[in-house]
Amino acid sequence: MLQLPDAVALFRAHHDRTGLLTDLEWHSANPAAERLLGIRGLAGQRLRGSGTDAACPGLFETLADALHGPVQRIVAARREDAPVRWRVTAGPAPGGVCAVLTDLGPSLTELSVETLAAALEHSAESFAVFDHEDRLVHANGRLKTDLPTLADLLVPGVPFEELARSFALADPRLTTEAERAAWLAARLERHRRLESPVMLPLSDGRWLLSREYAVPGGVLVHYTDVTEQKLNEERLRLREAEAHAARNEAESASRAKSAFLAQMSHELRTPLNAVLGFSEMLLSEAFGPLGNPRYRSYAGDIRDAGSHLLALIDDILELSRLDSGGMPMAEEGVDLDALSLAVVSALREAAAEGEVRMRREIPSALPLLQGDAQALTQMLTNLLSNAVTHTPPGGEVVLTGHLMPDGGIGLMVADTGVGIPTADLPRILHPLEPPDSTIARNSRGTGLGLPIVKRLVEMHGGRLELTSQPGVGTAVVLIFPAARSLPRGRCRPSPLPTIVLPH
């Protein structure tokens, strides 16, 4: 004990007649204890009665607590009028207390305030420290720059509430006393609860983000200039609003276009039906011979041109219905084997006229496809008719079907036709865009078949993939999701619709 570097002592407890602790007597103490207190001959002296606790007023209370159980506590003390800290480790001993006193050096209170003030003063951000009574202890110079309207008030001792009230008075957003009072009450409540960060707008257009942290003995308020962030958020909000407005405008224009096309198509059908009807009457010579054979040829040209125009009008009407979402879709179990056979059979005559071979490879065990039978019929009819139209004599058109690895169904129509230049592939799927001249010369259709097929397959949750090479041919693949594959035993196939070939 005598050689220990820390101060070690035994204290005898003294009580009054009621058992109340009145004093503690130094029973024994090593030299380190005498050096720590600066008093020689501690044995026999009283802690209170002899004034040996003058260097550490909190020592008696700590040792008194140790009579009831072990205690370890940091207490404030003084050494030659300089503040220091002692660590007191004590516990019960027969008749009193045994204690170890360790000198921890200068008080962090004095040191931390000076160090903190210096650190805050050199910081690029704003800080303020408030004590437990919510009075300002220190505000760095940056805060006075950030809050020029409060600069004269940022002196030690000013209450937080007074600063908040002055800020409310300078806030241009708060125009009435009621608004200022409501803002002040909310700000003080958030400050009291140390709630989430608060955005503070400044009169010069800048924004500060205020964060508050509990620290020993008070609150640290940290201010960050977030003006650039707020400006970026505002720019982003404006861009999103502009994009939303542009999207609404585009959708409105699309709806207007679809409505206009539908209306115009209906208006054109009435006179066109008259043209077709009269041309058919002329060709049939219902009221007698036409006379000159050229009249019959002209009537045939009128009928063919009218039929082509009618097909174009029908396709435009269908596109407008698909674009507007006004086309209902039935959910049926469609047998692709039977459907493909019917479509290929309907086109064999046209293929034979063009000396084009047609081949079909659809497994009979392929699952049923859940979808709209009329729409699926139109998809296959359009694709196969296009392929036959664009394939020269001696070429071949093949329709194949497969079960995809993910359980979906894939259908492919491939031909050995003229092909499509790679640069034109995106355009060919958009309606009403001028086709390549080579394609146009070899086409008798409206040019809307592929866009319609694309809309119809997407209506089924699938997608269309198009590949082509000039002089080699074209392949169009329709891929339907696995959710549309139905086991053959689950339901009966739907009846096949009538096959209507494009004009």
Short mmCIF file of C-alpha atoms in Angstrom, two decimals:
data_model
loop_
_atom_site.label_atom_id
_atom_site.label_comp_id
_atom_site.label_asym_id
_atom_site.label_seq_id
_atom_site.Cartn_x
_atom_site.Cartn_y
_atom_site.Cartn_z
CA MET A 1 0.00 0.00 0.00
CA LEU A 2 2.86 2.34 0.82
CA GLN A 3 4.47 1.82 -2.61
CA LEU A 4 1.27 2.16 -4.69
CA PRO A 5 1.28 5.14 -7.11
CA ASP A 6 -2.41 5.86 -6.48
CA ALA A 7 -3.75 7.32 -3.26
CA VAL A 8 -5.15 4.55 -1.03
CA ALA A 9 -6.88 5.15 2.30
CA LEU A 10 -9.12 3.56 4.92
CA PHE A 11 -11.85 5.68 6.50
CA ARG A 12 -13.70 5.03 9.77
CA ALA A 13 -17.35 6.11 9.75
CA HIS A 14 -18.73 8.26 12.60
CA HIS A 15 -22.50 8.36 13.29
CA ASP A 16 -24.68 10.30 15.74
CA ARG A 17 -27.07 8.72 18.22
CA THR A 18 -29.73 8.31 15.51
CA GLY A 19 -27.31 6.44 13.22
CA LEU A 20 -26.88 9.33 10.81
CA LEU A 21 -23.39 9.59 9.26
CA THR A 22 -21.68 12.70 10.55
CA ASP A 23 -18.07 12.38 9.38
CA LEU A 24 -15.35 10.12 8.01
CA GLU A 25 -11.98 9.77 9.76
CA TRP A 26 -8.74 8.96 7.96
CA HIS A 27 -7.76 5.67 9.57
CA SER A 28 -4.74 5.14 7.36
CA ALA A 29 -3.37 6.65 4.14
CA ASN A 30 -0.34 5.97 1.97
CA PRO A 31 2.16 8.71 0.96
CA ALA A 32 0.46 9.11 -2.45
CA ALA A 33 -2.76 10.13 -0.63
CA GLU A 34 -0.91 12.74 1.42
CA ARG A 35 0.75 14.11 -1.73
CA LEU A 36 -2.58 14.19 -3.54
CA LEU A 37 -4.23 16.25 -0.77
CA GLY A 38 -1.07 18.19 0.09
CA ILE A 39 -1.52 17.28 3.78
CA ARG A 40 0.98 15.30 5.88
CA GLY A 41 -0.14 13.01 8.68
CA LEU A 42 -3.69 12.30 7.48
CA ALA A 43 -4.25 9.44 9.92
CA GLY A 44 -6.61 10.53 12.69
CA GLN A 45 -7.92 13.60 10.90
CA ARG A 46 -11.57 14.04 10.00
CA LEU A 47 -12.72 14.58 6.40
CA ARG A 48 -15.19 17.29 7.38
CA GLY A 49 -14.16 18.24 10.88
CA SER A 50 -10.51 18.78 9.95
CA GLY A 51 -11.30 20.27 6.51
CA THR A 52 -9.29 17.65 4.65
CA ASP A 53 -11.94 17.56 1.90
CA ALA A 54 -11.35 21.19 0.95
CA ALA A 55 -9.51 20.14 -2.23
CA CYS A 56 -12.46 17.93 -3.26
CA PRO A 57 -15.88 18.98 -1.90
CA GLY A 58 -17.58 15.99 -3.50
CA LEU A 59 -15.36 13.40 -1.82
CA PHE A 60 -17.47 13.03 1.36
CA GLU A 61 -20.70 12.39 -0.58
CA THR A 62 -18.98 9.79 -2.79
CA LEU A 63 -17.45 7.93 0.18
CA ALA A 64 -20.78 8.07 2.05
CA ASP A 65 -22.43 6.30 -0.88
CA ALA A 66 -19.65 3.69 -0.83
CA LEU A 67 -20.75 2.62 2.69
CA HIS A 68 -23.71 0.89 0.98
CA GLY A 69 -21.87 -0.67 -1.99
CA PRO A 70 -19.00 -0.26 -4.47
CA VAL A 71 -18.77 3.15 -6.16
CA GLN A 72 -16.63 4.53 -8.99
CA ARG A 73 -17.10 8.20 -9.75
CA ILE A 74 -15.29 11.13 -11.39
CA VAL A 75 -15.34 14.15 -9.09
CA ALA A 76 -14.10 17.70 -9.47
CA ALA A 77 -11.10 18.75 -7.39
CA ARG A 78 -8.44 21.44 -7.30
CA ARG A 79 -4.67 21.33 -7.30
CA GLU A 80 -2.92 24.63 -6.56
CA ASP A 81 -6.08 26.51 -7.59
CA ALA A 82 -6.20 24.67 -10.93
CA PRO A 83 -9.26 22.51 -11.66
CA VAL A 84 -8.52 18.78 -11.90
CA ARG A 85 -10.47 15.53 -11.88
CA TRP A 86 -10.21 12.61 -9.46
CA ARG A 87 -11.47 9.14 -10.02
CA VAL A 88 -12.76 7.76 -6.73
CA THR A 89 -13.11 3.98 -6.48
CA ALA A 90 -14.47 2.96 -3.07
CA GLY A 91 -16.34 0.20 -1.30
CA PRO A 92 -17.46 -0.90 2.17
CA ALA A 93 -14.81 -2.00 4.71
CA PRO A 94 -15.18 -3.12 8.36
CA GLY A 95 -16.29 -0.01 10.25
CA GLY A 96 -16.01 2.28 7.27
CA VAL A 97 -14.79 2.61 3.67
CA CYS A 98 -11.71 1.68 1.64
CA ALA A 99 -10.97 4.09 -1.23
CA VAL A 100 -8.51 4.54 -4.11
CA LEU A 101 -8.10 8.11 -5.42
CA THR A 102 -6.57 8.68 -8.90
CA ASP A 103 -5.57 12.09 -10.23
CA LEU A 104 -6.86 12.34 -13.86
CA GLY A 105 -5.34 15.70 -14.55
CA PRO A 106 -6.87 19.05 -15.64
CA SER A 107 -10.65 19.38 -15.73
CA LEU A 108 -12.09 18.63 -19.14
CA THR A 109 -14.75 21.23 -18.53
CA GLU A 110 -12.34 24.11 -18.83
CA LEU A 111 -10.22 22.38 -21.48
CA SER A 112 -13.18 21.27 -23.63
CA VAL A 113 -14.81 24.70 -23.72
CA GLU A 114 -11.64 26.34 -24.98
CA THR A 115 -10.90 23.54 -27.44
CA LEU A 116 -14.50 23.41 -28.67
CA ALA A 117 -14.65 27.17 -29.13
CA ALA A 118 -11.44 27.15 -31.17
CA ALA A 119 -12.64 24.23 -33.30
CA LEU A 120 -16.02 25.80 -33.97
CA GLU A 121 -14.46 29.13 -34.87
CA HIS A 122 -12.41 27.52 -37.64
CA SER A 123 -15.29 25.42 -38.97
CA ALA A 124 -16.78 26.06 -42.42
CA GLU A 125 -20.27 25.55 -40.96
CA SER A 126 -22.30 27.33 -38.32
CA PHE A 127 -22.61 26.19 -34.70
CA ALA A 128 -24.18 27.37 -31.48
CA VAL A 129 -23.97 25.78 -28.02
CA PHE A 130 -26.72 26.27 -25.40
CA ASP A 131 -26.52 25.27 -21.73
CA HIS A 132 -29.03 23.30 -19.67
CA GLU A 133 -31.05 26.48 -19.11
CA ASP A 134 -31.22 26.96 -22.91
CA ARG A 135 -28.99 30.02 -22.85
CA LEU A 136 -26.32 30.62 -25.48
CA VAL A 137 -22.82 29.58 -24.39
CA HIS A 138 -20.97 30.11 -27.66
CA ALA A 139 -21.75 30.90 -31.31
CA ASN A 140 -19.02 30.80 -33.92
CA GLY A 141 -18.33 33.67 -36.32
CA ARG A 142 -19.77 31.77 -39.31
CA LEU A 143 -23.20 31.72 -37.66
CA LYS A 144 -23.14 35.50 -37.31
CA THR A 145 -22.38 35.70 -41.03
CA ASP A 146 -25.17 33.25 -41.91
CA LEU A 147 -27.70 35.01 -39.67
CA PRO A 148 -26.86 38.73 -39.99
CA THR A 149 -30.25 39.76 -38.57
CA LEU A 150 -29.36 37.96 -35.32
CA ALA A 151 -25.65 38.85 -35.21
CA ASP A 152 -26.08 41.48 -32.48
CA LEU A 153 -28.08 39.04 -30.33
CA LEU A 154 -25.58 36.17 -30.53
CA VAL A 155 -23.90 36.88 -27.19
CA PRO A 156 -23.46 34.45 -24.28
CA GLY A 157 -26.48 34.25 -22.03
CA VAL A 158 -29.20 35.08 -24.57
CA PRO A 159 -32.09 32.56 -24.39
CA PHE A 160 -32.82 30.33 -27.38
CA GLU A 161 -36.44 31.49 -27.33
CA GLU A 162 -35.40 35.12 -27.81
CA LEU A 163 -33.29 34.18 -30.83
CA ALA A 164 -36.14 32.13 -32.33
CA ARG A 165 -38.60 34.99 -31.81
CA SER A 166 -36.25 37.46 -33.52
CA PHE A 167 -35.84 35.02 -36.43
CA ALA A 168 -39.64 34.78 -36.80
CA LEU A 169 -39.91 38.56 -36.92
CA ALA A 170 -37.38 38.66 -39.78
CA ASP A 171 -38.99 35.81 -41.75
CA PRO A 172 -40.84 37.34 -44.76
CA ARG A 173 -43.11 34.29 -44.99
CA LEU A 174 -44.66 35.05 -41.60
CA THR A 175 -46.79 38.11 -42.21
CA THR A 176 -49.14 38.07 -39.20
CA GLU A 177 -48.65 37.86 -35.47
CA ALA A 178 -50.66 34.64 -35.39
CA GLU A 179 -48.38 33.03 -38.00
CA ARG A 180 -45.28 34.10 -36.09
CA ALA A 181 -46.67 32.80 -32.79
CA ALA A 182 -47.58 29.44 -34.36
CA TRP A 183 -44.15 29.10 -35.97
CA LEU A 184 -42.40 30.02 -32.71
CA ALA A 185 -44.40 27.48 -30.69
CA ALA A 186 -43.64 24.72 -33.19
CA ARG A 187 -39.94 25.66 -33.33
CA LEU A 188 -39.56 25.64 -29.54
CA GLU A 189 -41.33 22.29 -29.30
CA ARG A 190 -39.01 20.75 -31.90
CA HIS A 191 -36.03 22.25 -30.10
CA ARG A 192 -37.21 20.84 -26.80
CA ARG A 193 -37.69 17.36 -28.26
CA LEU A 194 -34.52 17.51 -30.42
CA GLU A 195 -36.64 16.34 -33.36
CA SER A 196 -35.63 15.86 -37.01
CA PRO A 197 -33.75 18.63 -38.88
CA VAL A 198 -35.50 21.93 -39.59
CA MET A 199 -35.25 23.89 -42.86
CA LEU A 200 -34.83 27.63 -42.23
CA PRO A 201 -35.40 30.05 -45.15
CA LEU A 202 -33.40 33.27 -44.98
CA SER A 203 -34.53 36.65 -46.25
CA ASP A 204 -31.73 36.74 -48.85
CA GLY A 205 -32.98 33.54 -50.51
CA ARG A 206 -30.57 31.13 -48.82
CA TRP A 207 -31.64 28.04 -46.85
CA LEU A 208 -30.09 26.64 -43.68
CA LEU A 209 -30.62 23.11 -42.37
CA SER A 210 -30.67 23.11 -38.56
CA ARG A 211 -29.73 19.93 -36.67
CA GLU A 212 -29.72 19.72 -32.87
CA TYR A 213 -27.79 17.29 -30.69
CA ALA A 214 -27.84 16.69 -26.96
CA VAL A 215 -24.40 17.22 -25.40
CA PRO A 216 -23.33 17.05 -21.75
CA GLY A 217 -24.88 20.04 -20.05
CA GLY A 218 -26.85 21.39 -23.00
CA VAL A 219 -27.57 21.34 -26.74
CA LEU A 220 -25.36 21.78 -29.81
CA VAL A 221 -27.14 23.39 -32.80
CA HIS A 222 -25.49 22.76 -36.17
CA TYR A 223 -26.45 24.84 -39.24
CA THR A 224 -25.62 23.77 -42.81
CA ASP A 225 -26.12 25.93 -45.89
CA VAL A 226 -28.27 23.81 -48.24
CA THR A 227 -29.20 26.55 -50.70
CA GLU A 228 -27.69 24.71 -53.68
CA GLN A 229 -29.48 21.52 -52.69
CA LYS A 230 -32.81 23.39 -52.44
CA LEU A 231 -32.22 25.02 -55.82
CA ASN A 232 -31.50 21.62 -57.35
CA GLU A 233 -34.67 20.22 -55.77
CA GLU A 234 -36.66 23.13 -57.19
CA ARG A 235 -35.13 22.62 -60.63
CA LEU A 236 -35.95 18.91 -60.43
CA ARG A 237 -39.51 19.69 -59.33
CA LEU A 238 -39.94 22.10 -62.25
CA ARG A 239 -38.52 19.55 -64.69
CA GLU A 240 -40.87 16.88 -63.34
CA ALA A 241 -43.81 19.28 -63.63
CA GLU A 242 -42.81 20.16 -67.19
CA ALA A 243 -42.39 16.48 -68.06
CA HIS A 244 -45.78 15.70 -66.52
CA ALA A 245 -47.39 18.53 -68.47
CA ALA A 246 -45.69 17.42 -71.68
CA ARG A 247 -46.80 13.84 -71.08
CA ASN A 248 -50.37 14.97 -70.50
CA GLU A 249 -50.22 17.14 -73.59
CA ALA A 250 -48.84 14.26 -75.67
CA GLU A 251 -51.50 11.89 -74.37
CA SER A 252 -54.19 14.49 -75.07
CA ALA A 253 -52.82 15.01 -78.58
CA SER A 254 -52.73 11.25 -79.14
CA ARG A 255 -56.34 10.92 -78.00
CA ALA A 256 -57.35 13.85 -80.21
CA LYS A 257 -55.51 12.30 -83.16
CA SER A 258 -57.19 8.93 -82.61
CA ALA A 259 -60.60 10.57 -82.27
CA PHE A 260 -60.00 12.63 -85.42
CA LEU A 261 -58.86 9.60 -87.42
CA ALA A 262 -61.84 7.59 -86.23
CA GLN A 263 -64.26 10.37 -87.10
CA MET A 264 -62.70 10.97 -90.51
CA SER A 265 -62.62 7.25 -91.24
CA HIS A 266 -66.32 6.95 -90.47
CA GLU A 267 -67.03 9.98 -92.63
CA LEU A 268 -65.06 8.48 -95.53
CA ARG A 269 -66.71 5.06 -95.34
CA THR A 270 -70.15 6.35 -96.35
CA PRO A 271 -69.20 7.82 -99.77
CA LEU A 272 -66.66 5.04 -100.30
CA ASN A 273 -69.32 2.37 -99.86
CA ALA A 274 -71.35 4.15 -102.55
CA VAL A 275 -68.31 4.16 -104.87
CA LEU A 276 -67.75 0.43 -104.31
CA GLY A 277 -71.41 -0.36 -104.71
CA PHE A 278 -71.75 1.52 -107.99
CA SER A 279 -68.49 0.07 -109.35
CA GLU A 280 -69.73 -3.46 -108.59
CA MET A 281 -73.04 -2.60 -110.31
CA LEU A 282 -71.17 -1.37 -113.38
CA LEU A 283 -69.03 -4.50 -113.51
CA SER A 284 -72.10 -6.72 -113.24
CA GLU A 285 -73.80 -4.67 -116.02
CA ALA A 286 -77.05 -4.86 -114.06
CA PHE A 287 -78.76 -2.32 -116.33
CA GLY A 288 -77.28 -3.49 -119.58
CA PRO A 289 -73.91 -3.62 -121.39
CA LEU A 290 -71.36 -0.89 -120.75
CA GLY A 291 -70.44 -0.76 -124.40
CA ASN A 292 -66.79 0.14 -124.70
CA PRO A 293 -64.56 -2.48 -122.92
CA ARG A 294 -62.54 0.36 -121.39
CA TYR A 295 -65.51 1.25 -119.21
CA ARG A 296 -65.36 -2.21 -117.65
CA SER A 297 -61.62 -1.85 -117.08
CA TYR A 298 -62.12 1.57 -115.48
CA ALA A 299 -64.89 0.21 -113.23
CA GLY A 300 -62.54 -2.57 -112.10
CA ASP A 301 -59.82 -0.04 -111.29
CA ILE A 302 -62.34 2.02 -109.30
CA ARG A 303 -63.42 -1.04 -107.35
CA ASP A 304 -59.82 -2.15 -106.62
CA ALA A 305 -58.75 1.35 -105.56
CA GLY A 306 -61.86 1.71 -103.40
CA SER A 307 -61.27 -1.68 -101.78
CA HIS A 308 -57.69 -0.69 -100.99
CA LEU A 309 -58.84 2.60 -99.51
CA LEU A 310 -61.52 0.80 -97.47
CA ALA A 311 -58.88 -1.58 -96.09
CA LEU A 312 -56.72 1.40 -95.14
CA ILE A 313 -59.67 3.06 -93.39
CA ASP A 314 -60.44 -0.16 -91.51
CA ASP A 315 -56.81 -0.43 -90.37
CA ILE A 316 -56.77 3.22 -89.26
CA LEU A 317 -59.96 2.63 -87.27
CA GLU A 318 -58.45 -0.41 -85.60
CA LEU A 319 -55.23 1.42 -84.74
CA SER A 320 -57.20 4.27 -83.21
CA ARG A 321 -59.21 1.80 -81.11
CA LEU A 322 -56.02 0.05 -79.96
CA ASP A 323 -54.27 3.33 -79.12
CA SER A 324 -57.26 4.61 -77.15
CA GLY A 325 -57.70 1.35 -75.25
CA GLY A 326 -61.23 1.06 -76.57
CA MET A 327 -60.81 -2.46 -77.97
CA PRO A 328 -62.08 -5.15 -75.58
CA MET A 329 -60.11 -8.39 -75.36
CA ALA A 330 -61.67 -11.80 -74.83
CA GLU A 331 -59.88 -14.39 -72.71
CA GLU A 332 -60.22 -17.76 -74.47
CA GLY A 333 -58.20 -20.91 -74.86
CA VAL A 334 -56.96 -20.79 -78.48
CA ASP A 335 -55.62 -23.90 -80.25
CA LEU A 336 -52.69 -22.51 -82.25
CA ASP A 337 -52.31 -25.72 -84.24
CA ALA A 338 -55.86 -25.52 -85.55
CA LEU A 339 -55.78 -21.73 -85.97
CA SER A 340 -52.53 -21.75 -87.94
CA LEU A 341 -53.84 -24.51 -90.20
CA ALA A 342 -56.95 -22.44 -90.98
CA VAL A 343 -54.96 -19.26 -91.74
CA VAL A 344 -52.39 -21.06 -93.91
CA SER A 345 -55.18 -22.82 -95.82
CA ALA A 346 -56.92 -19.50 -96.48
CA LEU A 347 -53.72 -18.03 -97.95
CA ARG A 348 -52.65 -21.00 -100.08
CA GLU A 349 -54.42 -19.69 -103.18
CA ALA A 350 -52.66 -16.31 -102.96
CA ALA A 351 -49.36 -18.08 -102.35
CA ALA A 352 -49.88 -20.35 -105.33
CA GLU A 353 -50.62 -17.36 -107.57
CA GLY A 354 -47.29 -15.85 -106.53
CA GLU A 355 -45.49 -19.23 -106.80
CA VAL A 356 -44.60 -19.07 -103.09
CA ARG A 357 -44.32 -22.25 -101.00
CA MET A 358 -45.95 -22.24 -97.56
CA ARG A 359 -44.92 -24.51 -94.71
CA ARG A 360 -46.33 -24.87 -91.20
CA GLU A 361 -44.53 -26.40 -88.20
CA ILE A 362 -46.75 -26.12 -85.15
CA PRO A 363 -46.54 -29.00 -82.61
CA SER A 364 -49.96 -30.53 -82.00
CA ALA A 365 -49.09 -30.80 -78.29
CA LEU A 366 -48.38 -27.05 -77.97
CA PRO A 367 -50.37 -25.64 -75.00
CA LEU A 368 -53.45 -23.57 -75.66
CA LEU A 369 -52.84 -19.81 -75.68
CA GLN A 370 -55.08 -17.76 -73.42
CA GLY A 371 -56.09 -14.73 -75.42
CA ASP A 372 -58.47 -13.19 -77.92
CA ALA A 373 -59.06 -15.64 -80.81
CA GLN A 374 -60.05 -12.87 -83.23
CA ALA A 375 -56.91 -10.85 -82.40
CA LEU A 376 -54.64 -13.91 -82.72
CA THR A 377 -56.23 -14.73 -86.06
CA GLN A 378 -55.57 -11.21 -87.28
CA MET A 379 -51.95 -11.37 -86.13
CA LEU A 380 -51.22 -14.56 -88.05
CA THR A 381 -53.21 -13.41 -91.10
CA ASN A 382 -51.39 -10.09 -91.29
CA LEU A 383 -47.94 -11.63 -90.84
CA LEU A 384 -48.44 -14.47 -93.31
CA SER A 385 -50.13 -12.20 -95.87
CA ASN A 386 -47.22 -9.72 -95.63
CA ALA A 387 -44.70 -12.55 -96.02
CA VAL A 388 -46.46 -13.94 -99.11
CA THR A 389 -46.76 -10.44 -100.62
CA HIS A 390 -43.06 -9.63 -100.22
CA THR A 391 -41.66 -13.02 -101.26
CA PRO A 392 -40.74 -13.39 -104.95
CA PRO A 393 -41.71 -16.45 -107.04
CA GLY A 394 -39.86 -19.56 -105.93
CA GLY A 395 -39.50 -18.30 -102.36
CA GLU A 396 -40.83 -19.83 -99.15
CA VAL A 397 -42.86 -18.73 -96.13
CA VAL A 398 -42.62 -20.77 -92.90
CA LEU A 399 -44.79 -20.56 -89.79
CA THR A 400 -43.31 -22.23 -86.68
CA GLY A 401 -44.34 -22.44 -83.05
CA HIS A 402 -42.37 -23.42 -79.95
CA LEU A 403 -42.72 -23.67 -76.18
CA MET A 404 -40.20 -21.20 -74.72
CA PRO A 405 -37.80 -22.21 -71.89
CA ASP A 406 -39.75 -20.04 -69.43
CA GLY A 407 -43.06 -21.71 -70.36
CA GLY A 408 -44.21 -18.98 -72.76
CA ILE A 409 -45.18 -19.54 -76.40
CA GLY A 410 -43.26 -18.24 -79.40
CA LEU A 411 -44.60 -17.98 -82.97
CA MET A 412 -42.36 -17.08 -85.91
CA VAL A 413 -43.21 -16.16 -89.50
CA ALA A 414 -40.11 -16.25 -91.71
CA ASP A 415 -39.83 -15.64 -95.44
CA THR A 416 -37.19 -15.48 -98.15
CA GLY A 417 -38.51 -12.18 -99.47
CA VAL A 418 -36.95 -8.86 -100.38
CA GLY A 419 -36.04 -8.05 -96.79
CA ILE A 420 -35.90 -4.70 -95.00
CA PRO A 421 -32.82 -2.47 -94.54
CA THR A 422 -31.64 -2.36 -90.91
CA ALA A 423 -32.13 1.43 -90.74
CA ASP A 424 -35.80 1.00 -91.67
CA LEU A 425 -36.65 -1.66 -89.06
CA PRO A 426 -37.71 0.84 -86.34
CA ARG A 427 -39.82 2.84 -88.82
CA ILE A 428 -41.62 -0.19 -90.20
CA LEU A 429 -43.32 -0.74 -86.82
CA HIS A 430 -44.67 2.81 -86.62
CA PRO A 431 -47.92 3.58 -88.43
CA LEU A 432 -48.25 6.16 -91.17
CA GLU A 433 -44.49 6.50 -91.74
CA PRO A 434 -43.38 6.27 -95.40
CA PRO A 435 -41.98 2.79 -96.17
CA ASP A 436 -38.87 2.03 -98.14
CA SER A 437 -39.46 2.38 -101.87
CA THR A 438 -38.51 -1.26 -102.50
CA ILE A 439 -41.06 -2.40 -99.96
CA ALA A 440 -43.70 -0.06 -101.36
CA ARG A 441 -43.26 -1.35 -104.91
CA ASN A 442 -43.76 -4.94 -103.78
CA SER A 443 -46.64 -4.23 -101.42
CA ARG A 444 -50.34 -4.31 -102.11
CA GLY A 445 -51.24 -3.72 -98.46
CA THR A 446 -51.87 -0.64 -96.35
CA GLY A 447 -48.55 -0.65 -94.52
CA LEU A 448 -50.34 -0.83 -91.16
CA GLY A 449 -50.27 -4.61 -90.71
CA LEU A 450 -47.11 -4.80 -88.58
CA PRO A 451 -48.04 -1.85 -86.31
CA ILE A 452 -51.43 -3.49 -85.68
CA VAL A 453 -49.80 -6.85 -84.91
CA LYS A 454 -47.39 -5.10 -82.50
CA ARG A 455 -50.29 -3.45 -80.65
CA LEU A 456 -52.23 -6.74 -80.47
CA VAL A 457 -49.35 -8.82 -79.11
CA GLU A 458 -48.57 -6.14 -76.51
CA MET A 459 -52.25 -6.18 -75.55
CA HIS A 460 -51.63 -9.84 -74.61
CA GLY A 461 -48.59 -8.91 -72.48
CA GLY A 462 -46.18 -10.15 -75.15
CA ARG A 463 -43.73 -8.55 -77.54
CA LEU A 464 -42.82 -8.52 -81.22
CA GLU A 465 -39.25 -9.01 -82.44
CA LEU A 466 -38.34 -8.16 -86.04
CA THR A 467 -35.17 -9.16 -87.89
CA SER A 468 -34.50 -8.73 -91.59
CA GLN A 469 -31.77 -8.58 -94.20
CA PRO A 470 -32.23 -7.22 -97.74
CA GLY A 471 -32.11 -10.00 -100.32
CA VAL A 472 -32.27 -12.72 -97.62
CA GLY A 473 -35.65 -12.35 -95.98
CA THR A 474 -37.54 -11.32 -92.86
CA ALA A 475 -38.49 -13.05 -89.60
CA VAL A 476 -41.16 -11.79 -87.22
CA VAL A 477 -41.38 -13.44 -83.80
CA LEU A 478 -44.33 -13.12 -81.43
CA ILE A 479 -43.49 -14.02 -77.82
CA PHE A 480 -46.31 -14.55 -75.34
CA PRO A 481 -45.67 -14.75 -71.56
CA ALA A 482 -45.84 -18.05 -69.65
CA ALA A 483 -48.94 -16.84 -67.81
CA ARG A 484 -50.86 -17.23 -71.09
CA SER A 485 -49.93 -20.89 -71.64
CA LEU A 486 -52.83 -23.22 -70.76
CA PRO A 487 -52.52 -27.03 -70.46
CA ARG A 488 -54.69 -28.64 -73.11
CA GLY A 489 -56.73 -30.54 -70.56
CA ARG A 490 -57.72 -27.45 -68.58
CA CYS A 491 -60.35 -26.09 -70.99
CA ARG A 492 -61.89 -26.70 -74.39
CA PRO A 493 -60.44 -24.74 -77.32
CA SER A 494 -62.56 -21.80 -78.43
CA PRO A 495 -64.28 -21.88 -81.83
CA LEU A 496 -62.14 -20.47 -84.64
CA PRO A 497 -63.26 -17.10 -86.05
CA THR A 498 -63.81 -16.41 -89.74
CA ILE A 499 -60.60 -15.76 -91.66
CA VAL A 500 -60.71 -12.36 -93.41
CA LEU A 501 -57.79 -11.82 -95.77
CA PRO A 502 -56.31 -8.33 -96.29
CA HIS A 503 -57.23 -6.65 -99.55
#
